[in-house]
PDB file of C-alpha atoms in Angstrom:
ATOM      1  CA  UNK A   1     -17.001  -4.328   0.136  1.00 71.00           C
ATOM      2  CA  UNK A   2     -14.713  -2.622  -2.073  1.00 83.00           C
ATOM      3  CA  UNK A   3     -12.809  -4.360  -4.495  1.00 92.00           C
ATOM      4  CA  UNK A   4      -9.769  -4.069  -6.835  1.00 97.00           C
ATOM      5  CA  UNK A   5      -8.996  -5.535 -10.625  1.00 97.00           C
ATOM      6  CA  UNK A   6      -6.105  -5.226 -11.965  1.00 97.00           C
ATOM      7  CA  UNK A   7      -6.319  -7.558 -14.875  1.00 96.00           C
ATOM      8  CA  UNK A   8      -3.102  -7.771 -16.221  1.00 97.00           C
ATOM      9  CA  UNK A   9      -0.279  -9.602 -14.873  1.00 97.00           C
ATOM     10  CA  UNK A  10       2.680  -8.542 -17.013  1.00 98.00           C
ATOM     11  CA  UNK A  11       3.423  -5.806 -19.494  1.00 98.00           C
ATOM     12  CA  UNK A  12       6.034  -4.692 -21.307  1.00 98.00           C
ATOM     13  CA  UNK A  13       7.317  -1.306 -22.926  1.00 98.00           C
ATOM     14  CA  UNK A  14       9.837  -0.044 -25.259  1.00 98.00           C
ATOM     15  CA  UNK A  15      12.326   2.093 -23.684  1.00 98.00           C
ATOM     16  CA  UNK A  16      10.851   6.107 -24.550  1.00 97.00           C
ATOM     17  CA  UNK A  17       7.692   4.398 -25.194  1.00 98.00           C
ATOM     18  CA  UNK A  18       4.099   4.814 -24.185  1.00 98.00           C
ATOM     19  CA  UNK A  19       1.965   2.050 -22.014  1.00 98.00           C
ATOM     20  CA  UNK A  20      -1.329   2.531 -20.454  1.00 98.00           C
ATOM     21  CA  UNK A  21      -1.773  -0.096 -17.207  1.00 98.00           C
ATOM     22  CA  UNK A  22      -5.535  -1.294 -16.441  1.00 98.00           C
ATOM     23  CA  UNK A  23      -7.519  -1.063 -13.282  1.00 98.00           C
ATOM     24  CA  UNK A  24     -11.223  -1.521 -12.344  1.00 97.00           C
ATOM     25  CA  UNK A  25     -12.514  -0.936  -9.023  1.00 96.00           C
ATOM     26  CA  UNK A  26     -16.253  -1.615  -7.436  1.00 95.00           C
ATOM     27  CA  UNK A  27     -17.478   0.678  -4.500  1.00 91.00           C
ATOM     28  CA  UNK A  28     -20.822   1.876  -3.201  1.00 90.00           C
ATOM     29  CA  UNK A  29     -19.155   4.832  -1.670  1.00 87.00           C
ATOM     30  CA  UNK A  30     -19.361   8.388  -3.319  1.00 84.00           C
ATOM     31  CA  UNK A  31     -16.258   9.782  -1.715  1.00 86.00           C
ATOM     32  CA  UNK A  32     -13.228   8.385  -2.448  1.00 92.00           C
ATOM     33  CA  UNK A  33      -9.586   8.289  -3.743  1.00 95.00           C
ATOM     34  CA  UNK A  34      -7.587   6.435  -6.210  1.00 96.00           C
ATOM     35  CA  UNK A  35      -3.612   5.744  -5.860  1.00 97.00           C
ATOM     36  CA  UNK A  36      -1.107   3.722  -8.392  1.00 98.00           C
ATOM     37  CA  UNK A  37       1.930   2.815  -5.827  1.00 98.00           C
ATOM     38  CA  UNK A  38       5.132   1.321  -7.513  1.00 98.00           C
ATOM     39  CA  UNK A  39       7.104  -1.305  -6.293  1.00 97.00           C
ATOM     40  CA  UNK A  40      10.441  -1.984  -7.313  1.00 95.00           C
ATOM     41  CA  UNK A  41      12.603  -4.828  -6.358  1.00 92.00           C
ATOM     42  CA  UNK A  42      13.110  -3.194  -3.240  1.00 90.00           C
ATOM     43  CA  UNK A  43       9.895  -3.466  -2.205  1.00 91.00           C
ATOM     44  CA  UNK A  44       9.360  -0.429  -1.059  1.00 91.00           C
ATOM     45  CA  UNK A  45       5.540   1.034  -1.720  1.00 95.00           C
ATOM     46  CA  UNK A  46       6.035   4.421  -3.604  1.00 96.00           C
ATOM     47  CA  UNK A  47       3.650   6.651  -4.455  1.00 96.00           C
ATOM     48  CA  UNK A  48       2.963   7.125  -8.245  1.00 97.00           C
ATOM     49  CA  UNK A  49      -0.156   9.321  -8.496  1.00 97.00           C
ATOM     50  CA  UNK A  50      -3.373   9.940  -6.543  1.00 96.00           C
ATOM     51  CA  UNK A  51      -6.948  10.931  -7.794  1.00 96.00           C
ATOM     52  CA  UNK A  52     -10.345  12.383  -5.441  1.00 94.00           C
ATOM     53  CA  UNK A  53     -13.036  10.566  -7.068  1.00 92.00           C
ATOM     54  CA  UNK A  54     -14.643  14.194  -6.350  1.00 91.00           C
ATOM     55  CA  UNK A  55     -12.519  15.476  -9.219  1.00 91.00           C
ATOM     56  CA  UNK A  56     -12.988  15.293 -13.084  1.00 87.00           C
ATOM     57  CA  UNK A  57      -9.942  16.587 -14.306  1.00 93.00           C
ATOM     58  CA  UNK A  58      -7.436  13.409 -14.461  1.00 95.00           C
ATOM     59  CA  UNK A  59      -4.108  14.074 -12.290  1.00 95.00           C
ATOM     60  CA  UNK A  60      -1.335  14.062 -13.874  1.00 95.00           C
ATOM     61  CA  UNK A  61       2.526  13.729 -12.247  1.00 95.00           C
ATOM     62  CA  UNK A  62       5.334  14.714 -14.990  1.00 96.00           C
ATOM     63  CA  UNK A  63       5.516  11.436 -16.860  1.00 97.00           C
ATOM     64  CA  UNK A  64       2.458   9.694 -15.258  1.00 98.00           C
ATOM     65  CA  UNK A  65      -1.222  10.383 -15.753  1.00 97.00           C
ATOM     66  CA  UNK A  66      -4.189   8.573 -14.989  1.00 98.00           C
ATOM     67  CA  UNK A  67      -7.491   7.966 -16.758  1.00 97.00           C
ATOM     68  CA  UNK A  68     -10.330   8.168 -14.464  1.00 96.00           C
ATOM     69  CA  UNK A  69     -13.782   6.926 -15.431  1.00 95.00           C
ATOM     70  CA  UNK A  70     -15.869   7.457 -12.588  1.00 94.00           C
ATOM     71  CA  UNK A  71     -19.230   6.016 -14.186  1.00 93.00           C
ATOM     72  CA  UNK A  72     -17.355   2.923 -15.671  1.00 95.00           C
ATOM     73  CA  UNK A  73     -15.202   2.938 -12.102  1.00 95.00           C
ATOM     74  CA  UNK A  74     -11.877   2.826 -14.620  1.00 96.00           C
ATOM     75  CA  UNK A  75      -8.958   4.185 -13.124  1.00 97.00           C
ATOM     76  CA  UNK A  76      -6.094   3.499 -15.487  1.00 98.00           C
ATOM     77  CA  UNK A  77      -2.292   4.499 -15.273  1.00 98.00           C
ATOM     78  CA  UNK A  78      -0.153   5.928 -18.497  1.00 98.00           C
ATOM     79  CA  UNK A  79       3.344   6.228 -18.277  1.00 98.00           C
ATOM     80  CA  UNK A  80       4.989   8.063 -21.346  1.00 98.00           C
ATOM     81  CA  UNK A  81       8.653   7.911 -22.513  1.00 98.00           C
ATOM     82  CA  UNK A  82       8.845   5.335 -20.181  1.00 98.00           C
ATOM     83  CA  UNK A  83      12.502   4.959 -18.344  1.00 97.00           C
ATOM     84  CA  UNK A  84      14.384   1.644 -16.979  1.00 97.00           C
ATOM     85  CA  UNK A  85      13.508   3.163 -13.767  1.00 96.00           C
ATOM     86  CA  UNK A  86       9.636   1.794 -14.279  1.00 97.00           C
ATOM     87  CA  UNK A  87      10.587  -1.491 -13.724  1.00 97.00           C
ATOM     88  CA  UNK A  88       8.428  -2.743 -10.907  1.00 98.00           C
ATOM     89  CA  UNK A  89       5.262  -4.110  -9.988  1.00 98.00           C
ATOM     90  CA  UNK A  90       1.843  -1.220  -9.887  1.00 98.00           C
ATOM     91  CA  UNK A  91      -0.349  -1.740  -7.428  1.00 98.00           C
ATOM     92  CA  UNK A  92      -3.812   0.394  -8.092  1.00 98.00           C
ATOM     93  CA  UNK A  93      -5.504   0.848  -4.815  1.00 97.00           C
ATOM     94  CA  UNK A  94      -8.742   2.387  -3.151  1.00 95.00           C
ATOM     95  CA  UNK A  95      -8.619   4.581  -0.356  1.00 93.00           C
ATOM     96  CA  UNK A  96     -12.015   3.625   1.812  1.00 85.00           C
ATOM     97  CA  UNK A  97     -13.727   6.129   3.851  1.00 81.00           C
ATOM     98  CA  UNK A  98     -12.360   4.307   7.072  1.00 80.00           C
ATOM     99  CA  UNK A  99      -9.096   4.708   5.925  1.00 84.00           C
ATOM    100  CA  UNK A 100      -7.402   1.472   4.769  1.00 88.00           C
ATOM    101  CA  UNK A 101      -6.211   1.073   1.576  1.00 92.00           C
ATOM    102  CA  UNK A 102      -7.399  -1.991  -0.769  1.00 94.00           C
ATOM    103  CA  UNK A 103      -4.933  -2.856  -3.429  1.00 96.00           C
ATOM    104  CA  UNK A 104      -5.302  -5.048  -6.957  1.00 97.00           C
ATOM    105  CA  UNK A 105      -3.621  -7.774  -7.443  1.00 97.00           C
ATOM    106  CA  UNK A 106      -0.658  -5.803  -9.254  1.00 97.00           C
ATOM    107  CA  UNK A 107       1.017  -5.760 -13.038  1.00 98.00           C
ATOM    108  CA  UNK A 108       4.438  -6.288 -13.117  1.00 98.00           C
ATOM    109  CA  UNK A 109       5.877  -3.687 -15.809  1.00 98.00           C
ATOM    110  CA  UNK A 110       9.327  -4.917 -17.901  1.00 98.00           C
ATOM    111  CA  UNK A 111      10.781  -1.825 -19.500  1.00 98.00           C
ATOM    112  CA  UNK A 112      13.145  -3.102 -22.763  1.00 97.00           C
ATOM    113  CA  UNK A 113      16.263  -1.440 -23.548  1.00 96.00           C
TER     114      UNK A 113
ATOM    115  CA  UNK B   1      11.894  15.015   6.447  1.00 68.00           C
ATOM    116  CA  UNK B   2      13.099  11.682   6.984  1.00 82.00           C
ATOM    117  CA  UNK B   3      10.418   8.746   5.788  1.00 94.00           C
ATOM    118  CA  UNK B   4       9.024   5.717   7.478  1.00 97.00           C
ATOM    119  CA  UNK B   5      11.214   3.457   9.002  1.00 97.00           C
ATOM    120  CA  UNK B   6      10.435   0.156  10.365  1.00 98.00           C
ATOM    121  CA  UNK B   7      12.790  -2.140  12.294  1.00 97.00           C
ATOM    122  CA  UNK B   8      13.819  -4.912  11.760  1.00 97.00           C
ATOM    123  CA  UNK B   9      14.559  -5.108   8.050  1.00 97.00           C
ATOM    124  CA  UNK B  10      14.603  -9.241   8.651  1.00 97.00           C
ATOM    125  CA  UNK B  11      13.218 -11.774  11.009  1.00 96.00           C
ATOM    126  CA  UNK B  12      13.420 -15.660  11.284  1.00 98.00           C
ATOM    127  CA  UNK B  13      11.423 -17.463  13.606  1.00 98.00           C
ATOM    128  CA  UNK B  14      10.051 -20.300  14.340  1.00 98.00           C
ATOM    129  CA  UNK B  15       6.474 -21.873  14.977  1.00 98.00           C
ATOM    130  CA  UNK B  16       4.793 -21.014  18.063  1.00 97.00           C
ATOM    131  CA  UNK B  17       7.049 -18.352  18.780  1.00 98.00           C
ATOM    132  CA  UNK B  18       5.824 -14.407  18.999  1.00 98.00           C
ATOM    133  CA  UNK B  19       7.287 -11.494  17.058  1.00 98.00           C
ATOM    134  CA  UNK B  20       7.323  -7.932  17.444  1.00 98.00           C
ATOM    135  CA  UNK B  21       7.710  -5.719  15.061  1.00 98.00           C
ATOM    136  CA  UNK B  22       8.041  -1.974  15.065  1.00 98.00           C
ATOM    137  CA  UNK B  23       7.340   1.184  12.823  1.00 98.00           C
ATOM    138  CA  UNK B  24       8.667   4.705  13.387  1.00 98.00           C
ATOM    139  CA  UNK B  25       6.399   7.717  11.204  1.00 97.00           C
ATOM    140  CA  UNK B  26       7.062  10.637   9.284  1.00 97.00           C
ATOM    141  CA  UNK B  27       7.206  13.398  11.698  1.00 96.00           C
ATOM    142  CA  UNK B  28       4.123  14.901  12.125  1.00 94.00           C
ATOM    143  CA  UNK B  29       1.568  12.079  11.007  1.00 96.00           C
ATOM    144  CA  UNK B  30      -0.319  10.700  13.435  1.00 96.00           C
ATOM    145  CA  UNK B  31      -1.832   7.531  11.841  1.00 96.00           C
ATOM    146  CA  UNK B  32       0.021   4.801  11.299  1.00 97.00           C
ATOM    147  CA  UNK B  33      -1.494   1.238   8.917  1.00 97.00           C
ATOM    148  CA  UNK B  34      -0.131  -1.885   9.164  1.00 98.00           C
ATOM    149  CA  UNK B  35      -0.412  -4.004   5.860  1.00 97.00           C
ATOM    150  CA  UNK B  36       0.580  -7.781   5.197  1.00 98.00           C
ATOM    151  CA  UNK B  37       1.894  -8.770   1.724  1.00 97.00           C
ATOM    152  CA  UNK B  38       2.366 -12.099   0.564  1.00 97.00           C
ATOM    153  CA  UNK B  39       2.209 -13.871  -3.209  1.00 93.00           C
ATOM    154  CA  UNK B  40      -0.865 -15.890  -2.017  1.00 91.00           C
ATOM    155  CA  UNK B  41      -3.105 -13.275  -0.700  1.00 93.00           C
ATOM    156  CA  UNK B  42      -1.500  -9.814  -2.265  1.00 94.00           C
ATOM    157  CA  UNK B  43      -1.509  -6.922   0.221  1.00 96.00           C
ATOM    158  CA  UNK B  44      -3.744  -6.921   3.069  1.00 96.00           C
ATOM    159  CA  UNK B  45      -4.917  -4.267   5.793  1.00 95.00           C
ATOM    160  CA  UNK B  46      -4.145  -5.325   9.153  1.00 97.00           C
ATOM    161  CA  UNK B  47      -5.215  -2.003  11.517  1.00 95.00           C
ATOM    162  CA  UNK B  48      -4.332   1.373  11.674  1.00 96.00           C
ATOM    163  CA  UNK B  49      -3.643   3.146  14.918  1.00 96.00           C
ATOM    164  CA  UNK B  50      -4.507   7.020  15.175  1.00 96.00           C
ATOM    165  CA  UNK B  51      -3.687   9.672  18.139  1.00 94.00           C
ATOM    166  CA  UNK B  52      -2.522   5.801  20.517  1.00 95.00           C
ATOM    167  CA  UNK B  53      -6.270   4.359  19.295  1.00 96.00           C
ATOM    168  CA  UNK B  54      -6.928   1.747  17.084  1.00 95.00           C
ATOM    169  CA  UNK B  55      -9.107   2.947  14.448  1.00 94.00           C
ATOM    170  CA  UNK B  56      -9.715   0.751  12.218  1.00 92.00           C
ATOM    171  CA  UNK B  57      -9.294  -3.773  11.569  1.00 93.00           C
ATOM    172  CA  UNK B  58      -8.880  -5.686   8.822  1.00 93.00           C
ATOM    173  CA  UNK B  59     -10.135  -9.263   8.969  1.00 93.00           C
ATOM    174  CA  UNK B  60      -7.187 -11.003  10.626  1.00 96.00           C
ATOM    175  CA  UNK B  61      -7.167 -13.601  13.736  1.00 96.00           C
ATOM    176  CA  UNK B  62      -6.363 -11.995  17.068  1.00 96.00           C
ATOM    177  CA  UNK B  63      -3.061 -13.158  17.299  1.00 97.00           C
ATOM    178  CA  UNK B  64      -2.452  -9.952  14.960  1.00 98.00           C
ATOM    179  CA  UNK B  65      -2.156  -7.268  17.604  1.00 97.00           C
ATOM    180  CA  UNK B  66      -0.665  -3.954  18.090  1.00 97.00           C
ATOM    181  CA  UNK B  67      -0.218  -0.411  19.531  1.00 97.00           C
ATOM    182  CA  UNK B  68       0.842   3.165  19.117  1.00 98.00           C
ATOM    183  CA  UNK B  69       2.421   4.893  21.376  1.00 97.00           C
ATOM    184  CA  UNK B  70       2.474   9.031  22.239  1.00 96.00           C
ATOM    185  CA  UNK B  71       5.023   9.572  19.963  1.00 95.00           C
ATOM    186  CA  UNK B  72       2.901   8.165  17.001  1.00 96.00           C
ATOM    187  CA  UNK B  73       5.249   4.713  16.237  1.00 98.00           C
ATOM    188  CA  UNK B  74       3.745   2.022  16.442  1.00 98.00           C
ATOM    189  CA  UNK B  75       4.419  -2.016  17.166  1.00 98.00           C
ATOM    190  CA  UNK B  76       2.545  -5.021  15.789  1.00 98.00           C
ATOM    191  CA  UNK B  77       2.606  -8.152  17.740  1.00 98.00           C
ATOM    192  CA  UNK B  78       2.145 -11.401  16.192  1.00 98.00           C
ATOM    193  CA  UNK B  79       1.602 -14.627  18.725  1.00 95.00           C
ATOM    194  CA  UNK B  80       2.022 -18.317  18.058  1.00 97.00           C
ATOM    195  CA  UNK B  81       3.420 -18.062  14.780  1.00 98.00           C
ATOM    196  CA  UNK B  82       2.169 -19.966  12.154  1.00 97.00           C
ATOM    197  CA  UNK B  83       3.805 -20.692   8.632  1.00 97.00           C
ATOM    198  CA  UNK B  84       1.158 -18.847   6.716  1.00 96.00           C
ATOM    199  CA  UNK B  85       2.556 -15.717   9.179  1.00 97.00           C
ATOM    200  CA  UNK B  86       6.085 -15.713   6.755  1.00 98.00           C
ATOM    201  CA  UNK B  87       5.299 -12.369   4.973  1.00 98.00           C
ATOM    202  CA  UNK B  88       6.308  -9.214   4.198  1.00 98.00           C
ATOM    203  CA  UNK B  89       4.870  -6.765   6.539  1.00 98.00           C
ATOM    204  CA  UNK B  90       4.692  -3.233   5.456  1.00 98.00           C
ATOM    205  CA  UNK B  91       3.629  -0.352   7.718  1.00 97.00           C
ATOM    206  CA  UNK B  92       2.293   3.455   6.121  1.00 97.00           C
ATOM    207  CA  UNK B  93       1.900   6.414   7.933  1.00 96.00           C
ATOM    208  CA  UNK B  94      -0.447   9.680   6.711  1.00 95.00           C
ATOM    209  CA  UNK B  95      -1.510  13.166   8.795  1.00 94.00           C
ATOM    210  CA  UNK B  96      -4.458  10.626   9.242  1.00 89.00           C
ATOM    211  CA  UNK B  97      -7.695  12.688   7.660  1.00 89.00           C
ATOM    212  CA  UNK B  98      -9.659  10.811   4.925  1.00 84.00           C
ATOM    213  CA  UNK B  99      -8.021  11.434   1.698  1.00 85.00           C
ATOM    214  CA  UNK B 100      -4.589  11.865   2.831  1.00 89.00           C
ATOM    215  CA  UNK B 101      -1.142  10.097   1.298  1.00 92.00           C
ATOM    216  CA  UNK B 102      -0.473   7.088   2.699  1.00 94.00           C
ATOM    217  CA  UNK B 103       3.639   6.804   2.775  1.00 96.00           C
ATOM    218  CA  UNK B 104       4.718   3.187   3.457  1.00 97.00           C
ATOM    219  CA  UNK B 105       8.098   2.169   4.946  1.00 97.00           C
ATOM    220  CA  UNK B 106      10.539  -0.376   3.753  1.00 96.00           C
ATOM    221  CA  UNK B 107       8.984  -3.046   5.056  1.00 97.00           C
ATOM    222  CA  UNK B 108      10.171  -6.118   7.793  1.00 98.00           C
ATOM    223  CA  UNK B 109      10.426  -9.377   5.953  1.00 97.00           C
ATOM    224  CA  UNK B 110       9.274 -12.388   7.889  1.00 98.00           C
ATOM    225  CA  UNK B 111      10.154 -16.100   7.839  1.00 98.00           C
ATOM    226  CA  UNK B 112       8.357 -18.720  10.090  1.00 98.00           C
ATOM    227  CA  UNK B 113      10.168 -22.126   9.950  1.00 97.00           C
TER     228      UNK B 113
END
């Protein structure tokens, strides 16, 4: 079964700053995408940024870009001159080949003023 | 292109009762996932309906139905509510091939009392 680690609870950033968010995953597939999703107070589930494990060249989306480690199944998010618009809880999650998405357990990002 | 919408917004019920709830997609996708999320057990796949077919089950009682109709929305049915059942529930739709962006709704916040 596939699983998701996201081992970091809480993190914080300096307005305009950089921070990097963790996320391990464990899989016997070969074929298979990668997704951070945002979720602000509103709870709505945005999409931040998708990778095909397929692909070796990271994906990038203006200020976000991931860091995908397919041996070391790493599959972390950076968010550079980070905005109070971050605030919100990342969910990393694992597109299966049937289809459903499995999600970690979520980091909950504070951006400071 | 207007986004996922899922009605209603809010629900309280109480035990033993049944609850429908119902989720309209972006036009044009044909696969519609149902997800529960709650601060116990994080986000969880419940099914996903493609082309009026269920596809695909997560590991959820039976109690935890639902359907898609021609138009691609769907409805989940929960029966005999239990309190565990209070959760948000959060339905995505995508074109439904492997690989493709899953866009989630608002979401329909239940309470069981």
């Amino acid at each position: 079964a596939q699983t998701v680690t996201q081992s970091q609870p809480e993190m914080s950033v300096q307005e305009a700053e950089t921070v990097t968010l963790s996320c391990t995953y464990d899989t016997s597939e070969s074929d298979y995408y990668l997704f951070w999703y945002k979720q602000p107070p509103s709870r709505q589930m945005i999409l931040v940024i998708r990778q095909e494990a397929y692909k070796q060249q990271n994906a990038t989306e203006n200020r976000f870009s991931v860091n995908f480690q397919k041996a070391a199944k790493s599959f972390s998010l950076k968010i550079s001159d980070s905005q109070l618009g971050d605030a919100a809880m990342y969910f990393c999650a694992y597109l299966s080949g049937a289809n459903n998405l499995f999600f970690g357990t979520g980091t909950r990002l504070t951006v400071i003023p | 292109k207007a986004g996922v919408t899922q009605t209603p917004r809010y629900l309280i019920k109480t035990r033993g009762q049944q609850v429908t709830l119902s989720c309209s997609p972006i036009s044009g996708h044909r696969s519609v996932s149902w997800y529960q999320q709650t601060p116990g057990q994080g986000l969880q796949f419940l099914f996903e309906y493609f082309s009026e077919t269920q596809r695909n089950k997560g590991n959820f009682p039976g109690r935890f139905s639902g359907r898609q109709f021609s138009n691609s929305r769907s409805e989940m049915n929960v029966s005999t509510l239990e309190l565990g059942d209070s959760a948000l529930y959060l339905c995505a739709s995508s074109f439904g091939k492997q690989g493709n962006d899953q866009y989630f709704g608002p979401g329909t916040r239940l309470l069981v009392l």
